[in-house]
């Protein structure tokens, strides 16, 4: 249907002034629940069929006429604004905005609009923006016939290239509505509102770091978790839609999460339907209590994607199990679309739990009981066993994903995890990993009792505050399903599938003796260490994260040029220029890798500057610089101290820095750090090393029976003095 000359460009829903709620005012009250998962798109229906508004459409959910029901306020590409009345999952009436008192004066260009109380007397005002980057506010007023708006507008400037891409919301909780503005170029900015008492106006734009895309971002303000914080939904030129969750401050938002199409088992993608410029609005169109997505775009059509709550997700899984008649494993192999739906539904349940979209313990408990009953009814798919890797390629990942959803329903305490283990009917050794350490082991039931016992023993002696891993997988034992169907967890690592007793020497050839350890278990320690400093520690100990890089910089000397912020690594272009100036490279791109290797390999200055290999490797893979040191610390902590001292005395002081980053992190700032000896086969011994610190809190002394290591520091917390008394050394 094409109504007259109108084309629609839509902006975000109306928000109430004040901190909470952050949802459009049209749906405040018994607010529908937000979701990240939707059914596949379908054309939004109008009085005469599929809606087509001409050139462009940009919708916004708001109670435009003040009758208490949610409408869609839609801007179009020819400068029109339309009010779409909703009912029964469709549009029942289309009203031009001028029937509500407005005298449109925007020209034949795309228009975006929203409602918000900016200048009126507690009645929402109509806020309009278009291609001239001016914001026009038409004061709202209440009349006998409903809500009306002033014919003339108050104006204020917008940032360049906004072109109607804006929304209103109180991001900082000060009671004044702010602007969130997208752009043709992609970045999204925040303009803090001054409030009505100071007159209409906004402060200078503040970029929202990490929010926005390369091209044509259209932001919408909403509250994903119902916690009163303002989250952002951003429509993107290429047809997908991204959510950025608030991380506690007005300008702090997390990385994007793409909205998901549950029927495809993939992200929502509207480009083929809209051509470009996905422009979203959120409204409970079908009245089921879950927010639906309505999106316009470049070609003027409007598409509706019904939002799916937990009941819908669970129904997808239950239907697949019921229709499979005990053969779901084979069907997941034969039907990729079915696999996408089933795993997508489980991941959606997981996201709902993680984000708090199931409000209260009652809803989680209800989901728990439904999941528990499902597992009891279909044990062939939802219980741990060894699945045939070829015939049931995706069955082990299915069990793991299901188990993580069950785990997400319970409290993350030993008591809560014990309840999970009972519901899953986990064998005792797997249950201990889950209950004692919060770890689901994803191994296709291939591990031996000795594997499981040794894993638990190692996890037991690693300080729990230093790591956070929910899933440990062994891709070698799972088979192709591990590669082709990833299991989503809060955090996870993958380790080698090996028998116990395979040995590696974790120490260099110049060590006074070998430090042989068990490959299976040292791999576990190594992968946990990736989670330690580069994930958990990056947030909790940014000082140590920076010291890791400072030690690398010291080890590399003047071979490379570092960026001003050391944690961003070396400056590639400046380093290439230095190589060329010093005659290490001829300036040809084709010869760069060879020149880089030639500069570092085989040279004592770089081979011995890091305790675990040539520093060249760690310059290109800094994430390994801490993790690989853990191989030595867990294999033989005393020997690591000895090697660091011998290297220090030989003129490689960065080795002492590396030792202390490990000791400092595992000590958690305390008075002792665990030392280890881990032998082939898994025999494990631990001892505490006492710590004394200087006035700056740095480790001055490491001490155990027969071992006493003291340290002095220079600028930047780098070690300048290292003395060791070691009974074995002497």
XYZ file of C-alpha atoms in Angstrom:
730
model
C 0.000 0.000 0.000
C 1.329 3.475 -0.913
C -0.581 6.272 0.933
C -0.516 9.480 -1.082
C 2.820 11.251 -1.420
C 4.147 10.149 1.982
C 7.516 8.530 2.529
C 8.555 7.653 6.073
C 11.746 8.254 8.019
C 11.451 7.120 11.633
C 13.265 8.078 14.806
C 13.245 6.470 18.235
C 10.355 6.042 20.617
C 9.175 8.583 23.138
C 10.920 8.448 26.493
C 9.687 9.761 29.787
C 11.866 12.397 31.440
C 13.822 11.063 34.399
C 16.031 8.034 34.880
C 13.593 5.184 34.725
C 12.158 3.703 32.729
C 14.259 4.140 29.606
C 11.661 2.578 27.327
C 9.475 4.650 25.009
C 6.724 6.393 26.932
C 4.216 4.726 24.694
C 4.973 1.383 26.301
C 5.706 2.454 29.870
C 3.441 0.951 32.509
C 3.042 -2.774 32.124
C 6.064 -2.539 29.862
C 6.604 -5.449 27.496
C 9.836 -7.324 27.920
C 12.774 -6.687 25.610
C 14.496 -9.511 23.774
C 17.447 -10.100 21.471
C 15.718 -12.803 19.414
C 12.974 -12.468 16.832
C 10.979 -14.469 14.325
C 11.842 -13.925 10.681
C 10.684 -10.660 9.053
C 7.305 -10.267 7.448
C 5.777 -7.215 5.738
C 3.895 -4.921 8.107
C 0.266 -4.933 7.020
C -1.805 -1.776 6.485
C -5.504 -1.297 5.702
C -4.901 -2.324 2.084
C -2.058 -4.844 2.353
C 1.741 -4.627 2.646
C 2.844 -1.125 3.650
C 5.038 0.745 1.184
C 5.561 4.421 1.974
C 7.605 5.314 -1.069
C 11.205 6.439 -0.771
C 12.266 5.924 2.837
C 10.717 4.981 6.156
C 11.977 5.689 9.665
C 9.557 4.530 12.413
C 9.324 5.442 16.091
C 6.981 3.978 18.717
C 5.060 6.644 20.635
C 1.589 7.557 21.838
C 1.318 10.435 19.374
C -2.342 11.401 19.883
C -2.381 10.856 23.648
C -5.062 8.157 23.702
C -2.942 5.759 25.760
C -2.243 3.371 22.888
C 1.069 2.964 21.119
C 1.319 4.354 17.588
C 4.096 4.385 15.039
C 5.332 7.852 14.143
C 6.975 7.461 10.755
C 9.079 9.923 8.790
C 9.379 9.554 5.035
C 11.773 10.449 2.275
C 9.560 13.181 0.841
C 9.381 15.168 4.095
C 6.124 13.778 5.461
C 5.326 12.552 8.960
C 2.630 9.924 9.383
C 0.894 8.508 12.461
C 0.178 4.794 12.042
C -2.514 3.486 14.402
C -1.872 -0.095 15.498
C -4.240 -2.936 16.268
C -4.298 -6.697 15.949
C -0.681 -6.923 14.772
C -1.236 -4.519 11.869
C -1.726 -0.856 10.969
C -5.413 0.081 11.043
C -5.203 3.761 10.075
C -2.725 6.275 8.638
C -2.971 9.942 9.639
C -0.742 12.779 8.328
C 0.858 14.702 11.205
C -0.630 18.015 10.078
C -4.027 16.810 11.290
C -2.585 17.174 14.815
C -1.819 20.881 14.352
C 1.604 20.796 12.715
C 2.328 22.846 9.613
C 5.116 20.796 7.946
C 7.933 22.940 6.540
C 10.711 20.424 6.004
C 10.810 20.222 2.224
C 11.020 17.047 0.177
C 13.716 15.313 2.196
C 13.943 12.463 4.679
C 12.540 13.241 8.108
C 13.055 11.651 11.504
C 10.914 12.311 14.569
C 10.351 11.400 18.202
C 8.284 12.615 21.175
C 9.762 14.041 24.354
C 9.018 16.740 26.923
C 11.606 19.394 26.000
C 9.788 22.754 26.001
C 6.118 22.154 26.873
C 4.255 21.930 30.171
C 4.793 18.247 30.964
C 3.069 17.259 27.733
C 5.283 15.480 25.181
C 6.498 17.654 22.333
C 6.993 16.601 18.738
C 10.716 16.623 17.860
C 11.673 16.569 14.175
C 15.017 16.471 12.335
C 15.811 16.335 8.639
C 18.622 16.831 6.127
C 19.490 20.413 7.159
C 20.811 19.163 10.546
C 18.342 21.294 12.511
C 16.247 19.961 15.384
C 12.711 21.401 15.466
C 10.595 21.125 18.603
C 6.826 21.627 18.394
C 5.362 22.160 21.864
C 2.698 19.671 22.867
C -0.553 20.620 24.507
C -3.664 18.780 25.662
C -7.028 19.669 24.118
C -10.503 18.189 24.380
C -9.922 16.163 21.233
C -6.604 14.773 22.454
C -2.980 15.827 22.042
C -2.076 18.646 19.662
C 1.165 20.418 18.776
C 2.126 24.035 18.135
C 2.285 25.072 14.484
C 5.652 26.812 14.896
C 8.866 25.201 16.129
C 11.754 26.126 18.390
C 15.007 25.159 16.648
C 18.486 24.009 17.680
C 21.484 22.787 15.638
C 22.468 19.126 15.285
C 25.915 17.694 14.486
C 26.706 17.496 10.762
C 25.247 14.604 8.749
C 22.725 13.598 11.430
C 19.940 13.934 8.839
C 17.170 12.809 11.145
C 19.040 9.927 12.777
C 18.441 10.705 16.464
C 16.667 9.603 19.593
C 15.797 11.023 23.006
C 16.612 9.566 26.415
C 17.958 10.499 29.838
C 21.347 8.820 29.613
C 22.926 10.365 32.719
C 19.867 10.201 34.980
C 19.684 13.931 35.725
C 16.015 14.253 34.774
C 16.666 16.090 31.499
C 16.238 14.424 28.125
C 19.441 14.069 26.110
C 19.998 13.515 22.408
C 21.616 10.431 20.929
C 22.559 11.223 17.346
C 23.622 8.902 14.551
C 25.273 9.977 11.341
C 25.726 9.248 7.683
C 29.367 8.368 8.407
C 28.518 5.891 11.177
C 29.621 7.273 14.589
C 27.035 7.861 17.321
C 27.253 10.825 19.724
C 25.612 11.940 22.988
C 24.448 15.528 23.496
C 23.582 16.157 27.136
C 20.317 18.055 27.608
C 20.285 21.206 29.734
C 16.710 20.722 30.905
C 13.628 22.891 30.418
C 14.534 25.286 33.234
C 17.555 26.495 31.244
C 15.724 26.636 27.926
C 16.028 24.285 24.993
C 19.651 23.376 24.340
C 22.253 20.635 24.431
C 25.942 20.475 25.284
C 28.662 19.690 22.749
C 28.573 16.186 21.237
C 30.501 13.444 23.076
C 31.390 10.414 20.913
C 30.115 7.111 22.268
C 33.223 4.959 21.986
C 32.587 1.694 20.173
C 28.968 2.549 19.289
C 28.087 2.973 15.648
C 29.181 1.380 12.437
C 31.013 2.321 9.290
C 28.013 3.855 7.583
C 24.528 5.217 8.256
C 23.859 4.505 11.940
C 20.345 5.019 13.292
C 20.268 4.850 17.145
C 17.322 3.939 19.333
C 17.212 4.260 23.122
C 15.657 1.434 25.146
C 16.124 -0.576 28.348
C 17.143 -4.142 27.558
C 17.261 -5.565 31.094
C 14.551 -3.404 32.683
C 17.105 -2.075 35.173
C 16.598 1.627 34.446
C 19.854 1.988 32.515
C 19.745 3.297 28.970
C 20.880 0.779 26.365
C 21.188 1.443 22.647
C 19.833 -0.326 19.582
C 21.577 0.807 16.399
C 20.265 0.202 12.905
C 23.039 -0.097 10.343
C 23.210 0.635 6.636
C 23.944 -3.003 5.760
C 20.685 -4.285 7.199
C 21.626 -5.695 10.587
C 20.866 -4.292 14.035
C 23.224 -4.108 17.003
C 22.570 -3.709 20.736
C 25.093 -1.949 22.986
C 24.421 -2.420 26.706
C 25.031 0.350 29.209
C 28.071 -0.309 31.390
C 27.269 2.069 34.220
C 28.050 5.521 32.848
C 26.290 7.742 30.324
C 29.012 7.359 27.702
C 30.078 3.784 28.502
C 28.551 1.042 26.371
C 29.637 -2.530 25.793
C 30.490 -4.265 22.516
C 27.723 -4.898 20.056
C 25.394 -7.876 20.207
C 23.522 -8.524 16.980
C 19.795 -9.186 17.080
C 19.095 -12.802 16.173
C 16.625 -14.396 13.746
C 15.468 -17.520 15.594
C 14.097 -19.194 12.472
C 17.383 -18.841 10.602
C 19.621 -19.429 13.619
C 21.611 -16.384 12.513
C 21.640 -12.606 12.928
C 18.750 -10.485 11.704
C 19.567 -9.132 8.248
C 17.165 -6.832 6.394
C 19.202 -5.419 3.524
C 17.484 -7.429 0.800
C 14.105 -6.243 2.070
C 14.969 -2.593 2.804
C 17.813 -2.108 0.296
C 19.749 -0.193 2.996
C 19.452 1.867 6.194
C 17.724 -0.398 8.721
C 15.788 2.030 10.933
C 14.278 0.259 13.950
C 11.467 0.818 16.412
C 10.427 -1.418 19.318
C 6.737 -2.015 20.077
C 4.634 -4.951 21.283
C 2.663 -5.223 18.077
C 1.039 -8.601 18.754
C 0.291 -7.970 22.453
C 2.160 -11.016 23.805
C 4.194 -9.036 26.352
C 7.442 -9.188 24.348
C 8.704 -6.230 22.329
C 8.629 -6.733 18.578
C 10.887 -5.059 16.047
C 9.524 -2.849 13.280
C 12.099 -1.572 10.814
C 11.926 0.820 7.916
C 14.686 1.656 5.496
C 15.719 3.088 2.168
C 12.928 1.767 -0.056
C 10.017 2.862 2.160
C 8.718 -0.564 3.162
C 8.106 -1.555 6.771
C 8.929 -4.980 8.192
C 7.713 -6.611 11.391
C 9.755 -9.171 13.362
C 7.830 -10.671 16.322
C 9.911 -10.782 19.486
C 10.425 -14.175 21.087
C 10.498 -14.705 24.846
C 11.690 -17.731 26.779
C 8.516 -19.727 26.064
C 9.081 -19.350 22.341
C 12.727 -20.380 22.563
C 11.942 -23.445 24.665
C 9.143 -24.388 22.277
C 11.591 -24.533 19.362
C 13.793 -27.038 21.237
C 10.895 -29.116 22.517
C 9.284 -29.342 19.087
C 12.564 -30.494 17.509
C 13.031 -33.191 20.154
C 9.438 -34.395 19.893
C 9.435 -34.601 16.101
C 12.819 -36.370 15.967
C 11.518 -39.564 17.664
C 14.869 -40.193 19.306
C 16.913 -39.372 16.216
C 17.614 -35.665 16.748
C 21.370 -36.258 16.505
C 21.101 -37.548 12.949
C 18.606 -34.850 11.983
C 20.915 -32.068 13.181
C 23.538 -33.421 10.776
C 21.134 -33.715 7.842
C 19.310 -30.394 8.336
C 21.527 -27.324 8.957
C 18.440 -25.081 9.199
C 17.051 -27.212 12.026
C 20.441 -27.135 13.726
C 20.500 -23.345 13.491
C 17.031 -23.064 15.041
C 17.741 -25.431 17.925
C 21.124 -23.988 18.882
C 19.823 -20.464 18.285
C 16.946 -21.076 20.707
C 19.284 -22.413 23.403
C 21.632 -19.465 22.975
C 18.661 -17.106 23.172
C 17.577 -18.667 26.483
C 21.138 -18.318 27.693
C 21.219 -14.631 26.728
C 17.859 -13.986 28.398
C 19.160 -15.489 31.633
C 22.503 -13.705 31.480
C 20.919 -10.326 30.794
C 18.217 -10.676 33.439
C 15.367 -10.675 30.913
C 13.597 -13.312 32.992
C 12.473 -11.066 35.825
C 12.742 -12.659 39.225
C 13.512 -16.055 40.664
C 9.988 -17.286 39.858
C 10.482 -17.124 36.116
C 13.930 -18.702 36.313
C 12.527 -21.467 38.488
C 9.738 -22.113 36.021
C 12.242 -22.353 33.171
C 14.421 -24.606 35.338
C 11.582 -27.077 35.869
C 10.720 -27.080 32.172
C 14.336 -27.733 31.203
C 14.705 -30.441 33.840
C 11.591 -32.187 32.561
C 12.838 -31.907 28.996
C 16.122 -33.603 29.916
C 14.297 -36.419 31.702
C 12.022 -36.937 28.700
C 14.799 -36.954 26.099
C 17.892 -38.445 27.800
C 19.222 -39.751 24.466
C 19.993 -36.120 23.507
C 20.201 -34.209 26.796
C 22.389 -36.420 28.968
C 26.150 -36.836 28.890
C 27.357 -39.859 26.941
C 29.865 -40.647 24.221
C 28.223 -39.733 20.921
C 29.294 -41.087 17.554
C 31.325 -38.259 16.002
C 30.134 -38.975 12.469
C 26.536 -40.106 12.907
C 25.722 -37.631 15.706
C 28.254 -34.916 14.980
C 26.414 -32.180 16.871
C 24.985 -34.139 19.786
C 27.859 -33.483 22.196
C 27.667 -29.713 21.521
C 23.877 -29.902 21.949
C 24.218 -31.463 25.397
C 26.831 -28.869 26.407
C 24.699 -25.939 25.222
C 21.630 -27.335 26.994
C 23.631 -27.928 30.184
C 24.870 -24.326 30.190
C 21.279 -23.074 29.941
C 20.297 -25.247 32.912
C 23.313 -23.898 34.792
C 22.226 -20.343 33.985
C 18.908 -20.888 35.787
C 20.609 -21.669 39.104
C 22.568 -19.588 41.568
C 26.301 -19.692 40.877
C 27.103 -21.180 44.289
C 28.208 -24.702 45.266
C 24.639 -25.424 46.380
C 23.157 -24.101 43.152
C 25.696 -25.942 41.007
C 25.051 -29.180 42.927
C 21.407 -28.834 41.956
C 22.484 -28.435 38.332
C 24.647 -31.557 38.503
C 21.718 -33.567 39.875
C 19.354 -32.274 37.199
C 21.842 -33.203 34.475
C 22.545 -36.566 36.159
C 26.240 -35.855 35.786
C 28.686 -38.674 36.621
C 30.528 -37.966 39.922
C 33.849 -36.784 38.468
C 32.163 -34.348 36.078
C 29.861 -33.220 38.881
C 32.863 -32.361 41.067
C 34.320 -30.104 38.361
C 30.956 -28.387 38.061
C 30.151 -28.068 41.758
C 33.618 -27.244 43.103
C 34.874 -25.039 40.261
C 31.851 -23.967 38.216
C 33.265 -25.710 35.124
C 31.299 -27.696 32.574
C 33.715 -30.117 30.874
C 32.807 -30.575 27.192
C 34.691 -33.688 26.087
C 32.115 -36.077 24.538
C 32.624 -38.297 27.621
C 36.148 -39.190 26.470
C 38.190 -38.255 29.536
C 39.426 -40.997 31.849
C 38.772 -40.858 35.607
C 42.463 -39.960 35.993
C 42.090 -37.007 33.620
C 39.153 -35.682 35.608
C 40.791 -36.216 38.989
C 44.038 -34.490 37.931
C 42.151 -31.590 36.379
C 40.219 -31.045 39.598
C 43.411 -31.195 41.653
C 45.076 -28.537 39.505
C 42.056 -26.238 39.505
C 41.862 -26.584 43.269
C 45.279 -25.015 43.831
C 45.026 -22.124 41.363
C 43.697 -19.034 43.203
C 40.013 -18.852 42.267
C 39.939 -15.076 42.073
C 42.457 -15.098 39.225
C 40.351 -16.911 36.617
C 36.758 -17.260 35.448
C 36.098 -20.095 32.997
C 32.672 -21.684 32.620
C 33.393 -24.153 29.810
C 36.481 -26.288 29.183
C 36.321 -28.154 25.891
C 38.512 -30.724 24.144
C 37.899 -30.302 20.427
C 40.090 -33.324 19.625
C 37.643 -35.574 21.474
C 34.446 -33.896 20.265
C 35.242 -34.223 16.587
C 33.977 -32.043 13.718
C 31.040 -30.835 15.796
C 33.421 -28.697 17.856
C 34.527 -26.894 14.724
C 31.181 -26.565 12.979
C 28.945 -25.820 15.962
C 30.448 -23.586 18.597
C 29.078 -23.844 22.125
C 28.442 -20.414 23.630
C 29.529 -19.861 27.228
C 30.204 -16.870 29.452
C 33.866 -17.754 29.069
C 35.627 -20.851 27.809
C 38.910 -22.446 26.831
C 39.904 -25.411 24.672
C 42.689 -27.850 25.569
C 44.472 -30.753 23.879
C 42.996 -34.252 23.868
C 45.982 -36.269 25.100
C 46.642 -39.101 27.462
C 48.254 -38.297 30.776
C 52.000 -38.847 30.979
C 53.082 -37.203 27.716
C 55.959 -34.960 28.783
C 57.311 -31.582 27.695
C 60.292 -29.642 28.958
C 58.966 -26.141 29.662
C 62.436 -24.633 30.081
C 65.115 -23.446 27.630
C 68.322 -25.291 26.892
C 70.399 -22.948 29.093
C 68.424 -23.910 32.213
C 70.460 -25.739 34.848
C 68.227 -28.773 34.473
C 65.115 -29.890 32.644
C 61.692 -28.980 33.947
C 59.535 -31.725 32.491
C 55.786 -31.555 33.016
C 52.563 -33.130 31.739
C 51.345 -31.781 28.381
C 47.620 -32.318 29.022
C 47.674 -30.473 32.345
C 50.155 -27.779 31.419
C 47.929 -26.985 28.445
C 45.069 -26.548 30.908
C 47.197 -24.160 32.987
C 48.317 -22.306 29.856
C 44.784 -21.763 28.573
C 43.583 -20.698 32.012
C 46.405 -18.150 32.015
C 44.977 -16.619 28.828
C 41.821 -16.025 30.820
C 43.787 -14.723 33.822
C 45.729 -11.638 32.816
C 44.413 -10.909 29.336
C 40.737 -11.209 30.323
C 40.122 -11.024 34.084
C 43.345 -9.206 34.913
C 42.900 -6.681 32.140
C 39.864 -5.467 34.080
C 40.956 -6.092 37.677
C 44.737 -5.501 37.399
C 45.319 -3.074 34.516
C 48.650 -2.162 36.145
C 49.950 -5.699 35.643
C 48.500 -5.867 32.140
C 50.566 -2.766 31.331
C 53.653 -4.207 33.077
C 53.519 -7.216 30.784
C 53.918 -4.877 27.818
C 56.551 -2.811 29.581
C 58.593 -5.975 30.080
C 58.234 -6.855 26.405
C 59.369 -3.378 25.452
C 62.430 -3.782 27.642
C 63.177 -7.202 26.177
C 62.993 -5.910 22.589
C 65.318 -2.981 23.252
C 65.418 -0.448 20.446
C 64.618 -2.986 17.713
C 61.037 -1.730 17.407
C 59.183 1.544 17.948
C 56.376 1.388 20.490
C 53.091 3.237 20.428
C 52.564 5.933 23.042
C 50.145 3.668 24.884
C 52.333 0.647 25.505
C 49.422 -1.820 25.724
C 48.675 -1.152 22.054
C 51.966 -2.825 21.145
C 54.617 -1.697 18.731
C 54.016 0.827 15.965
C 54.220 -1.180 12.750
C 54.813 1.685 10.337
C 57.352 3.466 12.552
C 59.165 0.155 13.073
C 59.301 -0.471 9.335
C 60.789 2.994 8.884
C 63.427 2.226 11.520
C 64.291 -1.092 9.901
C 64.778 0.630 6.568
C 66.841 3.487 8.029
C 69.123 1.011 9.829
C 69.574 -1.176 6.748
C 67.578 -4.166 8.011
C 64.980 -3.922 5.217
C 64.957 -2.798 1.589
C 61.529 -1.178 1.795
C 59.732 -3.771 -0.364
C 56.532 -5.213 1.114
C 57.374 -8.615 -0.317
C 60.568 -8.849 1.753
C 59.231 -7.497 5.065
C 58.512 -10.824 6.782
C 61.939 -12.141 5.876
C 63.599 -8.959 7.144
C 61.638 -9.110 10.404
C 62.678 -12.700 11.052
C 66.296 -12.056 10.110
C 66.468 -9.139 12.560
C 65.514 -11.295 15.558
C 66.159 -14.982 14.970
C 69.390 -16.581 16.140
C 70.535 -13.522 18.105
C 71.274 -14.023 21.784
C 69.918 -10.583 22.656
C 66.451 -11.647 21.528
C 66.586 -15.403 22.098
C 67.259 -15.003 25.834
C 65.369 -11.772 26.573
C 62.190 -13.745 27.251
C 62.032 -16.797 29.499
C 60.053 -18.834 26.992
C 61.476 -18.045 23.564
C 62.536 -15.362 21.107
C 60.937 -12.027 21.935
C 60.006 -11.626 18.256
C 57.178 -14.124 18.726
C 55.696 -12.203 21.647
C 55.867 -8.866 19.856
C 53.437 -10.269 17.289
C 51.473 -12.367 19.803
C 51.514 -10.406 23.093
C 48.577 -12.461 24.350
C 51.041 -15.358 24.665
C 53.593 -13.416 26.692
C 51.919 -14.138 30.031
C 50.278 -17.458 29.204
C 53.473 -19.115 28.065
C 55.259 -18.020 31.244
C 52.633 -19.960 33.178
C 54.025 -23.147 31.621
C 57.194 -22.597 33.605
C 55.569 -21.406 36.824
C 53.192 -24.377 37.022
C 55.798 -26.897 35.837
C 58.473 -25.875 38.361
C 58.241 -22.491 40.082
C 61.640 -22.783 41.807
C 63.367 -23.594 38.547
C 61.697 -20.589 36.906
C 63.132 -18.317 39.614
C 66.573 -19.842 39.045
C 66.440 -19.389 35.243
C 65.242 -15.791 35.618
C 68.194 -15.069 37.927
C 70.732 -16.693 35.589
C 69.349 -14.700 32.648
C 69.354 -11.503 34.709
C 73.023 -12.012 35.581
C 73.776 -12.656 31.897
C 72.419 -9.231 30.968
C 68.752 -9.988 30.285
C 66.909 -8.122 33.079
C 63.468 -8.385 31.434
C 63.356 -12.035 32.532
C 63.031 -10.851 36.140
C 60.143 -8.583 35.117
C 58.411 -11.563 33.523
C 58.856 -13.710 36.617
C 57.355 -11.039 38.846
C 54.322 -10.380 36.647
C 53.387 -14.052 37.164
C 54.110 -14.006 40.905
C 52.355 -10.685 41.414
C 49.203 -11.741 39.601
C 48.840 -15.124 41.319
C 49.494 -13.537 44.718
C 46.456 -11.269 44.242
C 48.338 -8.552 46.093
C 48.721 -10.723 49.187
C 51.545 -11.988 51.386
C 52.159 -15.278 49.602
C 51.963 -16.862 46.178
C 51.521 -20.575 45.440
C 54.487 -22.313 43.884
C 54.087 -25.559 41.923
C 55.818 -28.662 40.655
C 53.731 -30.520 38.061
C 55.258 -33.749 36.813
C 54.446 -35.966 33.807
C 51.416 -38.053 34.689
C 49.977 -35.267 36.818
C 51.707 -35.637 40.179
C 51.335 -32.152 41.684
C 53.072 -30.536 44.637
C 52.496 -27.019 45.922
C 54.267 -24.766 48.375
C 53.598 -21.190 49.482
C 56.246 -18.589 48.702
C 56.159 -15.785 51.241
C 56.098 -12.212 49.964
C 57.339 -8.935 51.404
C 56.529 -5.687 49.637
C 58.031 -2.223 49.491
C 56.198 1.030 50.203
C 54.808 1.036 46.639
C 53.354 -2.457 47.109
C 55.869 -4.141 44.786
C 57.328 -7.544 45.602
C 60.642 -7.010 47.397
C 61.110 -10.598 48.615
C 60.029 -14.080 47.509
C 60.889 -16.688 50.120
C 60.428 -20.407 50.716
C 62.480 -23.087 52.430
C 65.963 -22.963 50.909
C 65.070 -20.080 48.561
C 65.266 -16.311 49.075
C 64.926 -13.900 46.123
C 65.126 -10.113 46.615
C 64.391 -7.419 44.056
C 65.026 -3.729 43.516
C 63.170 -1.475 41.097
C 63.846 1.452 38.852
C 61.573 3.616 36.772
C 58.338 2.041 35.569
C 58.394 -0.823 38.107
C 61.121 -2.609 36.126
C 63.623 -4.724 38.042
C 67.116 -3.260 38.426
C 68.451 -5.541 41.190
C 67.942 -9.270 41.720
C 69.677 -11.350 44.380
C 69.022 -15.056 44.858
C 69.967 -17.459 47.611
C 69.015 -20.934 46.443
C 70.094 -24.089 48.246
C 69.913 -26.099 45.000
C 71.935 -23.436 43.169
C 74.605 -23.378 45.840
